[in-house]
CSV table of C-alpha atoms and ligand atoms in Angstrom, one decimal:
chain,number,residue,atom,x,y,z
A,841,MET,CA,-40.8,-24.1,88.3
A,842,PRO,CA,-38.0,-26.5,88.5
A,843,VAL,CA,-38.5,-29.0,91.4
A,844,VAL,CA,-35.1,-30.0,92.4
A,845,VAL,CA,-33.6,-32.9,94.7
A,846,ILE,CA,-30.0,-32.2,95.6
A,847,ASP,CA,-27.9,-35.2,96.9
A,848,ARG,CA,-24.6,-33.7,96.8
A,849,LEU,CA,-24.2,-30.2,98.2
A,850,GLU,CA,-21.8,-29.0,95.8
A,851,ASP,CA,-24.4,-29.4,92.9
A,852,ALA,CA,-26.7,-26.8,94.5
A,853,VAL,CA,-25.0,-23.6,93.1
A,854,PRO,CA,-24.0,-24.8,89.5
A,855,VAL,CA,-27.8,-26.3,89.2
A,856,ALA,CA,-29.0,-22.9,90.2
A,857,ARG,CA,-26.8,-21.0,87.9
A,858,ALA,CA,-27.7,-23.2,84.9
A,859,LEU,CA,-31.4,-22.7,85.6
A,860,VAL,CA,-31.2,-19.0,85.7
A,861,ASP,CA,-28.8,-18.8,82.8
A,862,GLY,CA,-31.7,-20.7,81.0
A,863,GLY,CA,-34.1,-17.9,81.8
A,864,LEU,CA,-35.9,-19.6,84.7
A,865,PRO,CA,-36.1,-17.2,87.8
A,866,ALA,CA,-37.2,-19.4,90.6
A,867,ILE,CA,-36.1,-22.8,91.9
A,868,GLU,CA,-38.1,-25.0,94.4
A,869,LEU,CA,-35.3,-27.0,96.5
A,870,THR,CA,-37.1,-30.0,98.1
A,871,LEU,CA,-36.5,-31.1,101.7
A,872,ARG,CA,-36.0,-34.6,100.7
A,873,THR,CA,-32.3,-35.1,101.4
A,874,PRO,CA,-30.0,-34.4,104.4
A,875,VAL,CA,-28.3,-31.5,102.5
A,876,ALA,CA,-31.4,-29.7,101.4
A,877,LEU,CA,-31.4,-26.9,103.9
A,878,GLU,CA,-27.6,-26.3,103.4
A,879,ALA,CA,-28.4,-26.2,99.5
A,880,ILE,CA,-30.8,-23.6,100.2
A,881,ARG,CA,-28.4,-21.5,102.2
A,882,ALA,CA,-25.7,-21.9,99.6
A,883,ILE,CA,-28.0,-20.8,96.6
A,884,ALA,CA,-29.5,-17.8,98.8
A,885,THR,CA,-26.0,-16.6,99.3
A,886,GLN,CA,-24.3,-17.5,96.0
A,887,VAL,CA,-26.8,-17.0,93.4
A,888,PRO,CA,-29.0,-14.2,94.6
A,889,GLU,CA,-30.4,-13.6,91.1
A,890,ILE,CA,-32.6,-16.7,91.4
A,891,LEU,CA,-35.6,-16.9,93.9
A,892,VAL,CA,-34.8,-20.1,95.9
A,893,GLY,CA,-37.7,-21.7,97.8
A,894,ALA,CA,-38.2,-24.8,99.8
A,895,GLY,CA,-40.4,-27.5,98.5
A,896,THR,CA,-41.7,-30.8,100.2
A,897,VAL,CA,-42.5,-29.0,103.4
A,898,VAL,CA,-44.6,-31.8,105.1
A,899,ALA,CA,-44.1,-31.1,108.7
A,900,PRO,CA,-44.7,-27.6,110.5
A,901,ALA,CA,-41.1,-27.1,111.9
A,902,GLN,CA,-39.7,-27.3,108.4
A,903,ALA,CA,-41.3,-24.0,107.4
A,904,ARG,CA,-39.2,-22.2,110.0
A,905,GLU,CA,-36.2,-24.1,109.3
A,906,ALA,CA,-36.5,-23.1,105.5
A,907,LEU,CA,-36.9,-19.6,106.4
A,908,ASP,CA,-33.9,-19.7,108.6
A,909,ALA,CA,-31.9,-21.2,105.7
A,910,GLY,CA,-32.7,-18.4,103.4
A,911,ALA,CA,-35.9,-19.8,101.6
A,912,ARG,CA,-37.8,-16.9,100.0
A,913,PHE,CA,-41.0,-19.2,99.4
A,914,LEU,CA,-42.6,-22.5,100.6
A,915,VAL,CA,-44.2,-25.3,98.9
A,916,SER,CA,-46.1,-28.2,100.4
A,917,PRO,CA,-47.6,-31.2,98.8
A,918,GLY,CA,-50.6,-31.0,101.2
A,919,ALA,CA,-52.2,-28.3,103.7
A,920,THR,CA,-53.0,-29.7,107.0
A,921,PRO,CA,-54.3,-26.9,109.7
A,922,SER,CA,-50.9,-26.9,111.5
A,923,LEU,CA,-48.9,-26.9,108.2
A,924,LEU,CA,-50.8,-23.9,106.9
A,925,SER,CA,-50.5,-21.9,110.2
A,926,ALA,CA,-46.6,-22.8,110.5
A,927,MET,CA,-46.3,-21.6,106.9
A,928,VAL,CA,-48.4,-18.4,107.5
A,929,ASP,CA,-46.2,-17.7,110.7
A,930,THR,CA,-43.0,-17.6,108.5
A,931,GLY,CA,-44.6,-14.4,106.7
A,932,LEU,CA,-43.2,-16.0,103.4
A,933,PRO,CA,-45.4,-16.5,100.2
A,934,PHE,CA,-46.1,-20.2,99.9
A,935,LEU,CA,-48.0,-22.8,97.9
A,936,PRO,CA,-50.3,-25.2,100.1
A,937,GLY,CA,-50.9,-28.4,98.1
A,938,THR,CA,-54.4,-29.7,97.1
A,939,ALA,CA,-55.7,-32.6,95.0
A,940,THR,CA,-59.6,-32.5,95.6
A,941,VAL,CA,-62.3,-29.8,95.2
A,942,SER,CA,-62.9,-30.0,99.0
A,943,GLU,CA,-59.1,-29.4,99.7
A,944,VAL,CA,-59.3,-26.5,97.2
A,945,LEU,CA,-62.2,-24.9,99.2
A,946,ALA,CA,-60.4,-25.5,102.5
A,947,VAL,CA,-57.4,-23.5,101.3
A,948,LEU,CA,-59.7,-20.9,100.0
A,949,GLU,CA,-61.6,-20.7,103.3
A,950,ALA,CA,-58.1,-20.1,105.1
A,951,GLY,CA,-58.1,-17.0,102.9
A,952,LEU,CA,-55.3,-18.3,100.2
A,953,THR,CA,-56.0,-18.2,96.5
A,954,GLU,CA,-52.6,-19.6,95.2
A,955,MET,CA,-52.0,-23.2,95.5
A,956,LYS,CA,-50.3,-26.3,94.4
A,957,PHE,CA,-52.1,-29.1,92.5
A,958,PHE,CA,-50.5,-32.2,93.4
A,959,PRO,CA,-49.9,-35.0,92.2
A,960,ALA,CA,-51.3,-33.4,89.1
A,961,GLU,CA,-51.3,-36.1,86.5
A,962,ALA,CA,-52.4,-38.8,88.9
A,963,SER,CA,-55.2,-36.4,90.2
A,964,GLY,CA,-56.8,-35.7,86.9
A,965,GLY,CA,-54.3,-33.5,85.2
A,966,ALA,CA,-55.2,-30.6,83.2
A,967,ALA,CA,-58.7,-31.8,82.6
A,968,PHE,CA,-59.3,-31.4,86.4
A,969,LEU,CA,-58.3,-28.1,86.7
A,970,LYS,CA,-60.2,-27.1,83.5
A,971,ALA,CA,-63.4,-28.7,85.0
A,972,ILE,CA,-63.1,-26.9,88.3
A,973,SER,CA,-62.2,-23.4,86.8
A,974,SER,CA,-66.0,-22.6,86.5
A,975,PRO,CA,-67.3,-23.6,89.8
A,976,VAL,CA,-64.1,-22.5,91.7
A,977,PRO,CA,-62.8,-19.4,89.8
A,978,ALA,CA,-61.1,-17.9,92.8
A,979,ALA,CA,-58.3,-20.6,93.0
A,980,ARG,CA,-55.0,-20.5,90.9
A,981,PHE,CA,-52.7,-23.5,90.7
A,982,CYS,CA,-49.1,-24.4,90.2
A,983,PRO,CA,-49.7,-28.0,88.9
A,984,THR,CA,-46.7,-30.4,89.7
A,985,GLY,CA,-46.4,-34.2,89.6
A,986,GLY,CA,-45.7,-36.3,86.5
A,987,ILE,CA,-45.7,-33.1,84.2
A,988,THR,CA,-43.1,-33.0,81.3
A,989,ALA,CA,-42.0,-30.7,78.7
A,990,ALA,CA,-44.5,-32.3,76.4
A,991,THR,CA,-47.5,-32.0,78.8
A,992,ALA,CA,-46.7,-28.6,80.6
A,993,GLY,CA,-48.1,-26.6,77.8
A,994,ASP,CA,-51.6,-28.1,78.3
A,995,TYR,CA,-51.6,-26.6,81.8
A,996,LEU,CA,-50.1,-23.4,81.0
A,997,ALA,CA,-53.0,-22.9,78.6
A,998,LEU,CA,-55.6,-22.8,81.3
A,999,ALA,CA,-56.6,-19.5,82.9
A,1000,ASN,CA,-56.3,-20.7,86.6
A,1001,VAL,CA,-52.8,-22.0,86.1
A,1002,GLY,CA,-50.1,-19.5,87.1
A,1003,CYS,CA,-47.0,-21.8,86.6
A,1004,VAL,CA,-46.0,-25.4,86.2
A,1005,GLY,CA,-43.5,-27.3,88.2
A,1006,GLY,CA,-41.5,-30.5,87.9
A,1007,SER,CA,-38.2,-32.4,88.0
A,1008,TRP,CA,-38.0,-32.9,84.5
A,1009,LEU,CA,-35.6,-29.8,84.3
A,1010,THR,CA,-33.0,-31.5,86.6
A,1011,PRO,CA,-33.2,-35.3,86.1
A,1012,ALA,CA,-31.0,-37.2,88.4
A,1013,ASP,CA,-28.7,-38.6,85.5
A,1014,LEU,CA,-27.7,-35.0,84.5
A,1015,LEU,CA,-27.1,-33.7,88.2
A,1016,ARG,CA,-25.1,-37.0,88.6
A,1017,ASP,CA,-22.9,-36.2,85.4
A,1018,GLY,CA,-22.8,-32.7,86.3
A,1019,ASP,CA,-24.3,-31.7,83.0
A,1020,TRP,CA,-25.2,-28.0,83.7
A,1021,ALA,CA,-25.3,-27.2,79.7
A,1022,ARG,CA,-28.0,-29.7,79.3
A,1023,VAL,CA,-29.9,-28.4,82.4
A,1024,GLU,CA,-29.4,-25.0,81.1
A,1025,ALA,CA,-30.8,-26.1,77.7
A,1026,LEU,CA,-34.0,-27.8,79.5
A,1027,ALA,CA,-34.5,-24.4,81.4
A,1028,ARG,CA,-34.5,-22.4,78.1
A,1029,ALA,CA,-36.8,-24.7,76.5
A,1030,ALA,CA,-39.2,-24.5,79.6
A,1031,ALA,CA,-38.9,-20.7,79.6
A,1032,ALA,CA,-40.1,-20.5,76.1
A,1033,LEU,CA,-43.2,-22.6,76.8
A,1034,ARG,CA,-45.8,-20.0,77.6
B,469,3PG,C1,-43.3,-32.3,93.5
B,469,3PG,O1,-42.7,-32.3,94.8
B,469,3PG,O2,-43.8,-31.3,93.0
B,469,3PG,C2,-43.0,-33.3,92.7
B,469,3PG,O3,-42.2,-34.4,93.1
B,469,3PG,C3,-42.7,-33.0,91.4
B,469,3PG,O4,-43.0,-34.1,90.6
B,469,3PG,P1,-42.3,-34.8,89.3
B,469,3PG,O5,-40.9,-35.4,89.9
B,469,3PG,O6,-43.1,-35.9,88.9
B,469,3PG,O7,-42.1,-33.8,88.4
């Protein structure tokens, strides 16, 4: 899952095209810049072949804003009760964020089995997910945070990992230079990982 920060609105569509051309079917557009919602809207309307979602949903109101912009899924780094309820209210699929066993259990108690594990590398990495697969087998994760092309495979090899996310596919320098061919190549390499 490419976790993308868009600073210039005009980059949104070429980035999405490069990712989908490289074989990645989804993009998590983070709500970290003033143009993020417009970028989601542009991708949703101009690159319908990629599934665009909103990432970095940290306040309840952002869930509805992302839905209105055309996001088809939501990702949050955390999972407060009000955030969970706002994301449920959109009717969209979403990944709440977890980093500890108690947070994972709280999300399971809310009736959700798919979640983000963030920040993955700083929170114990693949070893953490492997260790909790036996006591907490119901939870499935999308780890993100500090993962690279070199370490993604360690996560993807785990039975409780559904996908892996990160910004290594769309580094800031490639976006700044408009190097869409290189983004496509990174996407192709990632698509071949599993
Ligand atoms: C996220 O929001 O998932 C992270 O910012 C991605 O982490 P990374 O930039 O270390 O890949």
